Amino acid sequence: MRLIIISGLFDTEVLVVGAGPVGLALAIDLGEKGVRCTLVERKPDPQFLPKMERCNARTMEIFRRMGIAAKVRAAGLRAEVPMDVYIILAMNRPPLLHLPYPSVAEARRQIDACTDATMPLEPYQLISQYTLEPLLKSVAEALPSVTVRYGCEFVSFSQDRDSVTTRVRCHGPVSEIKSKYLVGCDGGASAVRQQLGIALDGEGDLLRLRQGLFYCEELFDRIPIGKGPGHGRHYHVADERSTFLIMQDSTRHWTLHAVLDDDRAMAPQFEKTLGVPVKYEMLYVGEWKQNLLLADHYASGRVFLAGDAVHLVIPTGGLGMNGGVGDAVDLGWKLAATLRGWGGPKLLASYEIERRQVGARNVAASRYASLGRRKWRSLWRNLGELVAVADVEQRKSNEMIGAELGYRYVGSPVIADEPGGPEHEWLRYVPTTWPGARLPHVWLEGHAAIQDRIGQGYTLLCLGGTGEETAALEHSFKALGAPFEVLHIPDAIARDLYGFDLILLRPDLHVAWRGNRLPAAPGGLAALVTGQT
Ligand SMILES: Cc1cc2nc3c(=O)[nH]c(=O)nc-3n(C[C@H](O)[C@H](O)[C@H](O)COP(=O)(O)OP(=O)(O)OC[C@H]3O[C@@H](n4cnc5c(N)ncnc54)[C@H](O)[C@@H]3O)c2cc1C
């Protein structure tokens, strides 16, 4: 066995296993914070396999904060292509139901005009996982403190009070990597989770579908329904096979999903769904399973889990990868803070408390949306009723804005909790600054986004021209070594929408505390939000 010594006692500060979108997002977040991080991935290279294709609005806000939103958009679907959803018998027949959804360009116009904080700063972006992963990989590789190693498989780990020793097989014999923390972002079958003995609970293997990836040069321009070339994103067929067709980011690639027993049935099913003769190539066929599962724990000792390793949802609602990116950014700053010495013992402990509740709510939201989809699909013999039911039920899959933006951390030891709080809604986003919530997006004077004004540490927003004395709080953060700044936002609109003069934000833009006067002993607040007490 070889020991890879990178420098000093530890080879790296954080070892991340799995370069799916979640592991890559975590590596980028850590790298941007200057944390030494090694990412190991067992695949030799990113693969051209279809999976997710929609980054939701919250993920795009996170990518904006990482400085990569523009790159993601440039690689993804063109901004003017709409995201409409159709229920059809075949593409060459009049649609049974048309649910229009805005293109990125249209959504941006709506966001630009929004003055009540009910919309995100960034619209969603359609980008296929096989496009996103190589892009994130190139971003991670460019960060000086990040090492990315493909063809490197996690084998096992052991941990003690101060370190984790991980055995990996990288193009040869097993070697060891010693790190301060290990994070398993190694997907649904996570070997890291299994070695921790953490179980997934819920409903597994609910339905098996075949998925085919098709390349078709002419389909986008020839879609016979709707107006103009390229009319939508999802085409659900009202049939007994749960068939649906999804446009991918290039508009030349399409995935077809259907309950079929045999790979060979996929090409005829694709042709039947189109109903128009086109030249195409089938690039891939595989099976995937629908699961609604949540891990009992997200961490044990110095080992953490994120993404599909701890939550598996049905893609209805698109909360899988998006939920995992949320895990990554909750964990990233807490690891960095702990490694740099200003994060107290409760900070890393809060990761499981904050993110597992979101995982549970996302599993429930996904169940709710998929039951709706199952309900209208069961009516495929009765099209009249199907359309009326689908007009209500299908929307649940496509209108999850509350689940995307409205998640709030309840009962976290590092948030100054207020008793009660608004209900969690999946289909409606009601902006709030209740502690634990994401700071709602507002435009400031000159059409500047408040999110862009906020730095990477803790920020005390002083709103509406409050004259509150902030030096004592500043001093308290400084004494802990935690990054802190005061940001004066005189705009009346932000004060009105946020409802308080003072809002303390964490590095991840979640509200840690709010009020009109600072507490008499601000040291207690600083100690609480940094996880010291
Ligand atoms: C058809 C379909 C459509 C979907 N659409 C959406 C969508 O629109 N939006 C959305 O948010 N989600 C969607 N999802 C879900 C999304 O694809 C997953 O949630 C996402 O891939 C999870 O990312 P991850 O990084 O946690 O795990 P993964 O993407 O599974 O990545 C895990 C990585 O770990 C690596 N790995 C595993 N074991 C080891 C090991 N022992 N050593 C080293 N490396 C290892 C794997 O090779 C892999 O690269 C969809 C899923 C499917 C199946």
XYZ file of C-alpha atoms and ligand atoms in Angstrom:
586
model
C 0.000 0.000 0.000
C 1.322 3.465 -0.957
C 0.824 6.629 1.066
C 0.268 9.701 -1.071
C 1.812 12.627 0.797
C 0.716 15.947 -0.671
C 2.005 18.158 2.120
C 2.376 17.955 5.854
C 0.533 15.428 7.933
C -2.606 15.566 5.852
C -2.779 14.897 2.136
C -5.755 17.196 1.828
C -8.176 18.986 4.116
C -11.374 17.576 2.608
C -11.657 14.449 0.486
C -14.801 14.379 -1.642
C -15.881 11.061 -3.177
C -17.912 11.281 -6.389
C -17.759 13.857 -9.182
C -21.459 14.041 -9.927
C -22.929 17.539 -9.880
C -23.021 17.557 -6.073
C -19.401 16.522 -5.452
C -18.246 18.951 -8.133
C -20.303 21.813 -6.652
C -18.855 21.082 -3.215
C -15.288 20.975 -4.563
C -15.826 24.336 -6.285
C -17.326 25.888 -3.161
C -14.450 24.630 -0.999
C -11.874 25.624 -3.598
C -13.257 29.148 -3.841
C -12.906 29.395 -0.065
C -9.269 28.322 -0.309
C -9.807 24.915 1.310
C -7.462 22.180 0.099
C -9.767 19.591 -1.363
C -9.302 16.393 -3.349
C -12.154 15.019 -5.431
C -11.988 11.364 -6.469
C -14.250 9.872 -9.115
C -14.237 6.259 -10.226
C -15.288 6.952 -13.839
C -12.329 7.534 -16.156
C -14.011 10.679 -17.558
C -17.365 12.445 -17.373
C -19.833 10.335 -19.331
C -22.402 11.238 -21.948
C -25.304 9.641 -20.091
C -28.691 11.325 -19.706
C -29.971 12.183 -16.220
C -30.970 15.606 -14.904
C -31.483 18.521 -17.242
C -32.895 21.374 -15.187
C -31.008 23.562 -12.749
C -33.697 25.343 -10.773
C -33.719 29.012 -9.875
C -32.073 28.481 -6.476
C -29.247 26.443 -7.999
C -28.724 29.217 -10.556
C -28.558 31.786 -7.718
C -25.930 29.579 -6.080
C -24.015 29.309 -9.369
C -24.196 33.105 -9.705
C -22.608 33.459 -6.281
C -19.901 31.005 -7.355
C -19.344 33.184 -10.435
C -20.291 30.463 -12.919
C -23.942 31.201 -13.839
C -23.000 32.796 -17.163
C -20.863 29.782 -18.119
C -23.704 27.407 -17.244
C -26.140 29.408 -19.360
C -23.715 29.578 -22.279
C -23.406 25.789 -22.248
C -27.132 25.140 -21.741
C -30.337 25.607 -23.712
C -30.736 28.877 -25.640
C -32.523 31.550 -23.620
C -35.448 32.055 -25.992
C -36.656 28.434 -26.128
C -39.828 27.973 -24.055
C -40.251 25.273 -21.420
C -43.846 24.403 -22.285
C -45.251 21.036 -21.253
C -47.618 19.122 -23.520
C -49.798 16.105 -22.970
C -50.175 14.339 -26.287
C -51.155 11.148 -28.044
C -48.324 11.676 -30.508
C -46.443 14.773 -31.649
C -48.226 14.862 -35.002
C -51.679 15.115 -33.384
C -53.260 18.125 -31.698
C -52.122 18.249 -28.068
C -54.570 17.182 -25.379
C -53.215 19.771 -22.948
C -50.707 22.603 -23.232
C -49.144 24.112 -20.103
C -47.052 27.134 -21.123
C -43.912 27.964 -19.128
C -41.606 30.885 -19.863
C -38.276 30.671 -21.613
C -35.252 31.937 -19.671
C -35.459 35.204 -21.632
C -39.133 35.629 -20.742
C -38.556 34.619 -17.108
C -35.775 37.191 -16.897
C -38.115 39.909 -18.124
C -40.618 38.888 -15.430
C -37.883 38.936 -12.784
C -36.658 42.350 -13.955
C -40.156 43.763 -13.516
C -40.814 42.073 -10.161
C -40.896 44.470 -7.205
C -42.399 42.317 -4.444
C -39.540 39.824 -3.776
C -41.668 36.879 -4.942
C -39.259 35.878 -7.706
C -35.704 34.535 -7.646
C -32.767 36.598 -8.858
C -31.939 34.007 -11.520
C -34.339 32.008 -13.697
C -33.918 28.225 -14.049
C -31.570 26.876 -16.742
C -32.022 23.770 -18.806
C -28.632 22.058 -19.077
C -28.157 18.328 -19.393
C -26.140 16.598 -16.686
C -23.684 15.361 -19.330
C -23.007 19.013 -20.262
C -22.980 20.332 -16.696
C -20.534 17.799 -15.243
C -17.608 18.497 -17.646
C -18.202 22.230 -17.185
C -18.106 21.978 -13.377
C -15.076 19.698 -13.660
C -13.178 22.339 -15.650
C -14.101 25.007 -13.072
C -12.974 22.785 -10.184
C -9.709 21.885 -11.944
C -8.852 25.556 -12.398
C -8.980 26.220 -8.638
C -5.486 26.078 -7.133
C -6.502 24.313 -3.914
C -8.577 21.610 -5.652
C -7.215 18.326 -7.027
C -9.575 16.370 -9.275
C -8.753 12.707 -9.881
C -10.864 10.636 -12.263
C -10.355 6.873 -12.533
C -9.990 6.813 -8.758
C -12.358 4.613 -6.774
C -13.225 4.908 -3.101
C -12.653 1.561 -1.380
C -13.031 2.128 2.373
C -12.150 4.531 5.192
C -11.322 4.590 8.861
C -11.594 7.627 11.110
C -10.279 8.702 14.480
C -10.692 11.850 16.566
C -8.582 14.032 14.249
C -8.533 12.527 10.792
C -9.968 10.204 8.180
C -7.838 7.725 6.259
C -9.419 6.691 2.980
C -8.322 3.824 0.795
C -8.677 4.484 -2.917
C -7.781 2.566 -6.056
C -6.452 4.962 -8.690
C -5.296 3.153 -11.831
C -3.360 0.601 -9.794
C -2.903 -0.721 -6.286
C -4.850 0.596 -3.319
C -3.370 3.718 -1.738
C -4.333 5.919 1.197
C -5.386 9.555 1.420
C -5.383 11.200 4.825
C -7.771 14.101 5.282
C -9.448 16.049 8.022
C -12.896 15.377 6.634
C -14.437 12.989 4.113
C -17.625 13.746 2.173
C -19.484 11.012 0.287
C -21.188 12.488 -2.785
C -21.141 9.069 -4.374
C -24.764 8.752 -5.446
C -27.667 6.492 -4.560
C -25.599 3.352 -3.953
C -23.105 5.335 -1.845
C -20.342 3.082 -0.557
C -19.413 5.777 1.975
C -22.953 5.718 3.383
C -22.969 1.939 3.436
C -19.696 1.819 5.326
C -21.159 4.196 7.889
C -24.051 1.759 8.297
C -26.567 4.499 7.534
C -29.820 3.200 6.061
C -32.100 4.747 3.455
C -35.740 4.698 4.530
C -38.881 5.111 2.467
C -40.172 3.618 -0.749
C -37.639 2.055 -3.110
C -38.016 0.692 -6.643
C -41.509 2.148 -7.139
C -41.391 1.976 -10.932
C -38.806 0.934 -13.521
C -38.538 2.894 -16.742
C -36.351 2.537 -19.761
C -34.637 5.669 -20.973
C -33.285 6.184 -24.482
C -31.063 9.040 -25.659
C -31.715 9.974 -29.284
C -29.850 12.335 -31.575
C -32.117 13.924 -34.143
C -31.003 16.876 -36.251
C -34.429 17.881 -37.558
C -37.014 17.185 -34.839
C -36.757 20.536 -33.030
C -37.522 22.448 -36.227
C -40.233 20.077 -37.370
C -42.309 19.688 -34.209
C -45.788 19.946 -35.641
C -47.554 21.363 -32.574
C -47.416 24.853 -31.083
C -46.100 27.997 -32.726
C -42.653 28.335 -34.233
C -39.710 25.976 -34.039
C -39.067 24.316 -30.698
C -42.250 24.499 -28.751
C -41.577 22.933 -25.423
C -39.542 20.772 -23.165
C -41.730 17.885 -22.005
C -44.100 15.840 -24.112
C -46.064 13.368 -21.990
C -47.897 10.675 -23.891
C -51.298 9.661 -22.514
C -50.668 5.924 -22.698
C -50.337 2.835 -20.518
C -46.516 2.957 -20.666
C -45.967 6.313 -18.896
C -44.126 7.476 -22.013
C -42.551 10.924 -22.032
C -40.106 12.745 -24.255
C -37.729 15.443 -22.987
C -35.790 17.907 -25.086
C -32.171 18.187 -23.970
C -30.008 21.309 -23.971
C -28.679 21.035 -27.552
C -32.272 20.766 -28.933
C -30.822 17.956 -31.057
C -30.774 15.387 -28.251
C -33.967 13.930 -26.813
C -34.618 11.416 -24.076
C -37.573 9.066 -24.197
C -38.780 7.333 -21.041
C -41.270 4.461 -21.078
C -42.228 1.355 -19.141
C -40.962 -1.243 -21.598
C -39.484 -4.700 -21.003
C -36.950 -4.686 -23.769
C -34.295 -2.226 -24.983
C -35.277 -3.087 -28.535
C -38.739 -1.627 -28.013
C -37.344 1.871 -27.407
C -36.711 2.931 -31.019
C -40.235 1.941 -32.187
C -41.661 3.759 -29.150
C -39.695 6.890 -30.106
C -41.041 6.739 -33.670
C -44.589 6.199 -32.412
C -44.309 9.190 -30.060
C -43.064 11.474 -32.836
C -45.556 10.338 -35.453
C -43.468 12.150 -38.088
C -40.682 10.400 -39.980
C -37.254 11.802 -39.036
C -33.703 10.587 -39.292
C -32.301 9.763 -35.873
C -29.677 7.811 -34.031
C -30.243 6.044 -30.710
C -27.126 6.745 -28.609
C -28.012 4.943 -25.404
C -30.687 2.846 -23.684
C -30.759 2.037 -19.983
C -33.088 1.385 -17.093
C -33.695 3.632 -14.090
C -35.818 3.196 -10.977
C -38.061 5.603 -9.171
C -37.289 5.909 -5.455
C -38.468 8.046 -2.565
C -35.777 7.467 0.024
C -34.094 9.451 2.780
C -31.050 8.545 4.864
C -31.409 8.259 8.649
C -28.319 10.430 9.096
C -26.234 12.783 6.972
C -23.006 12.443 8.944
C -21.050 10.428 11.438
C -17.929 11.805 13.095
C -15.727 13.434 10.469
C -17.589 11.846 7.541
C -20.463 13.635 5.792
C -22.863 12.672 3.012
C -24.568 14.854 0.404
C -26.800 14.589 -2.659
C -28.254 11.302 -3.893
C -26.145 9.528 -1.262
C -28.744 10.697 1.275
C -31.913 11.482 -0.668
C -33.442 9.859 -3.703
C -36.492 11.490 -5.224
C -38.533 10.931 -8.370
C -37.457 13.595 -10.882
C -40.988 15.126 -10.869
C -40.292 18.590 -9.483
C -36.570 18.388 -10.254
C -35.475 18.348 -6.622
C -32.750 15.679 -6.879
C -29.590 17.362 -8.072
C -30.941 20.751 -7.049
C -31.449 19.529 -3.491
C -27.937 18.082 -3.561
C -26.378 21.391 -4.616
C -28.197 22.904 -1.620
C -26.517 20.302 0.601
C -23.120 21.124 -0.909
C -23.311 24.839 -0.182
C -24.660 24.324 3.333
C -21.750 22.012 4.090
C -19.040 23.933 2.202
C -18.880 27.070 4.340
C -19.286 25.082 7.561
C -16.308 22.871 6.689
C -14.259 25.923 5.730
C -15.214 27.735 8.948
C -14.330 24.751 11.099
C -11.021 24.209 9.322
C -10.123 27.884 9.719
C -10.923 27.714 13.418
C -13.845 30.134 13.746
C -16.585 27.550 13.326
C -17.598 26.134 16.699
C -18.584 22.519 17.373
C -22.262 23.109 16.627
C -21.634 24.452 13.140
C -20.867 21.141 11.425
C -23.449 19.421 13.624
C -26.074 21.781 12.181
C -25.517 20.386 8.653
C -27.590 17.268 9.254
C -30.257 19.191 11.194
C -30.666 21.789 8.448
C -30.354 19.665 5.348
C -32.098 16.459 6.413
C -35.341 18.360 7.008
C -35.063 19.804 3.492
C -34.392 16.293 2.162
C -37.502 15.023 3.949
C -39.629 17.868 2.593
C -38.264 17.306 -0.921
C -39.047 13.589 -0.766
C -42.592 14.501 0.326
C -42.912 17.135 -2.428
C -41.711 14.651 -5.012
C -44.205 12.050 -3.754
C -47.009 14.644 -3.955
C -46.092 15.579 -7.545
C -45.622 12.018 -8.716
C -48.923 10.891 -7.195
C -50.527 13.692 -9.187
C -48.847 12.468 -12.326
C -49.867 8.881 -11.602
C -53.449 10.037 -11.095
C -53.859 11.618 -14.531
C -51.883 8.846 -16.213
C -54.231 6.200 -14.801
C -57.031 7.817 -16.876
C -55.405 7.141 -20.257
C -58.502 5.249 -21.440
C -60.734 8.225 -20.669
C -59.140 11.227 -22.357
C -61.811 13.764 -21.429
C -61.358 13.137 -17.737
C -57.593 12.788 -18.132
C -57.262 16.316 -19.499
C -59.306 17.875 -16.685
C -57.341 15.991 -14.032
C -53.959 16.613 -15.704
C -54.664 20.343 -15.865
C -54.474 20.306 -12.067
C -52.175 17.379 -11.316
C -49.408 17.847 -13.907
C -48.814 21.403 -12.691
C -47.568 19.992 -9.399
C -44.467 18.642 -11.178
C -43.677 21.905 -12.943
C -44.576 24.589 -10.411
C -42.474 23.731 -7.351
C -41.278 27.274 -6.761
C -42.077 27.073 -3.027
C -39.940 23.946 -2.607
C -37.156 25.546 -4.669
C -36.915 28.906 -2.909
C -38.975 28.713 0.257
C -37.077 26.148 2.307
C -36.315 27.381 5.796
C -34.105 25.737 8.401
C -36.176 25.020 11.494
C -34.675 24.177 14.886
C -31.082 24.766 13.799
C -28.642 25.328 16.672
C -26.883 28.081 14.683
C -29.962 30.164 13.875
C -31.670 32.514 16.328
C -35.009 30.746 16.122
C -38.284 32.582 16.458
C -41.128 30.358 17.576
C -43.699 29.501 14.907
C -42.981 30.572 11.376
C -44.687 30.351 8.021
C -45.780 27.014 6.633
C -43.596 25.315 4.059
C -45.427 25.462 0.746
C -44.354 23.609 -2.378
C -46.260 25.370 -5.116
C -46.152 28.949 -3.823
C -43.211 31.044 -2.727
C -44.025 33.603 -0.067
C -40.962 35.762 0.622
C -39.957 35.931 4.266
C -36.982 36.898 6.401
C -37.987 34.469 9.137
C -34.726 33.156 10.620
C -33.582 30.135 8.640
C -35.042 31.351 5.325
C -33.111 32.318 2.191
C -32.906 36.092 1.862
C -35.581 37.055 -0.696
C -34.261 38.715 -3.819
C -34.929 42.449 -4.127
C -33.745 44.993 -6.630
C -32.022 48.030 -5.143
C -31.683 51.459 -6.677
C -30.093 51.305 -10.100
C -31.496 47.781 -10.593
C -28.707 46.240 -8.508
C -29.447 42.864 -6.953
C -29.033 42.829 -3.185
C -27.467 39.337 -3.384
C -24.603 40.776 -5.442
C -23.804 43.311 -2.737
C -23.374 40.685 -0.043
C -19.924 39.261 0.665
C -18.810 35.737 1.532
C -18.818 36.029 5.329
C -21.535 37.055 7.807
C -23.317 40.262 6.825
C -25.379 42.569 8.982
C -27.865 44.340 6.741
C -28.736 47.765 8.163
C -31.887 48.734 6.345
C -33.872 51.915 5.755
C -31.262 54.238 7.276
C -31.239 52.745 10.784
C -28.720 54.426 13.058
C -28.151 51.326 15.193
C -24.665 51.086 16.676
C -23.034 47.945 15.252
C -19.458 48.157 16.573
C -20.016 45.727 19.455
C -21.308 43.004 17.138
C -18.466 43.644 14.736
C -16.028 43.322 17.604
C -17.621 40.022 18.711
C -17.200 38.435 15.274
C -13.667 39.772 15.036
C -12.815 38.249 18.413
C -13.911 34.859 17.065
C -11.934 35.357 13.855
C -15.117 35.094 11.785
C -15.528 37.179 8.616
C -18.149 39.874 9.147
C -19.260 43.071 7.466
C -21.931 45.672 7.910
C -23.878 46.627 4.805
C -26.026 49.759 4.854
C -28.938 49.562 2.446
C -30.930 52.785 2.769
C -33.521 51.843 0.084
C -37.001 52.000 1.595
C -38.196 49.123 -0.589
C -35.800 46.600 0.957
C -36.739 47.711 4.496
C -40.441 47.385 3.663
C -40.135 43.986 2.048
C -37.831 42.557 4.702
C -39.875 43.987 7.593
C -36.947 44.687 9.976
C -34.150 47.243 10.341
C -31.446 44.652 10.937
C -30.894 41.264 9.354
C -27.900 39.063 10.071
C -27.049 36.816 7.126
C -24.819 33.779 6.971
C -22.347 33.149 4.159
C -25.022 31.056 2.378
C -27.519 33.962 2.375
C -29.822 32.376 4.936
C -31.129 34.633 7.681
C -29.481 33.872 11.035
C -31.181 36.602 13.071
C -33.390 39.681 12.563
C -34.624 42.558 14.700
C -34.861 46.318 15.024
C -32.293 46.561 17.820
C -29.208 44.427 18.342
C -29.218 42.242 21.465
C -27.740 43.937 24.541
C -24.939 41.316 24.569
C -24.106 40.863 20.880
C -21.306 38.415 21.740
C -23.959 35.797 22.457
C -25.424 36.223 18.981
C -22.019 35.915 17.300
C -21.248 32.819 19.377
C -24.605 31.239 18.508
C -24.463 31.715 14.733
C -20.859 30.512 14.497
C -21.761 27.352 16.410
C -19.749 28.124 19.551
C -22.620 27.761 22.024
C -34.126 10.554 -15.681
C -33.686 11.467 -14.598
C -33.955 12.825 -14.704
C -33.571 13.694 -13.684
N -33.836 15.026 -13.788
C -33.464 15.882 -12.789
C -33.660 17.292 -12.889
O -34.150 17.780 -13.905
N -33.264 18.059 -11.857
C -32.685 17.531 -10.742
O -32.362 18.289 -9.820
N -32.421 16.215 -10.643
C -32.802 15.383 -11.634
N -32.516 14.049 -11.551
C -31.771 13.548 -10.395
C -30.284 13.824 -10.562
O -29.779 13.223 -11.728
C -29.535 13.314 -9.337
O -30.188 13.803 -8.186
C -28.084 13.789 -9.372
O -27.349 13.125 -10.359
C -27.433 13.530 -8.017
O -26.137 14.009 -8.049
P -25.011 13.398 -7.100
O -23.776 14.142 -7.454
O -25.505 13.375 -5.704
O -24.917 11.866 -7.508
P -24.509 11.216 -8.916
O -24.882 12.089 -10.053
O -25.060 9.824 -8.874
O -22.926 11.167 -8.853
C -22.266 10.278 -8.000
C -20.866 10.105 -8.550
O -20.127 9.299 -7.634
C -19.336 8.389 -8.378
N -19.047 7.238 -7.512
C -19.909 6.305 -7.045
N -19.268 5.409 -6.280
C -17.966 5.779 -6.266
C -16.799 5.236 -5.651
N -16.839 4.122 -4.895
N -15.623 5.860 -5.832
C -15.556 7.005 -6.586
N -16.625 7.548 -7.205
C -17.822 6.942 -7.041
C -20.216 8.035 -9.566
O -19.459 7.507 -10.635
C -20.848 9.372 -9.889
O -20.093 10.119 -10.817
C -32.896 13.171 -12.564
C -32.598 11.795 -12.476
C -32.991 10.956 -13.478
C -32.680 9.492 -13.378
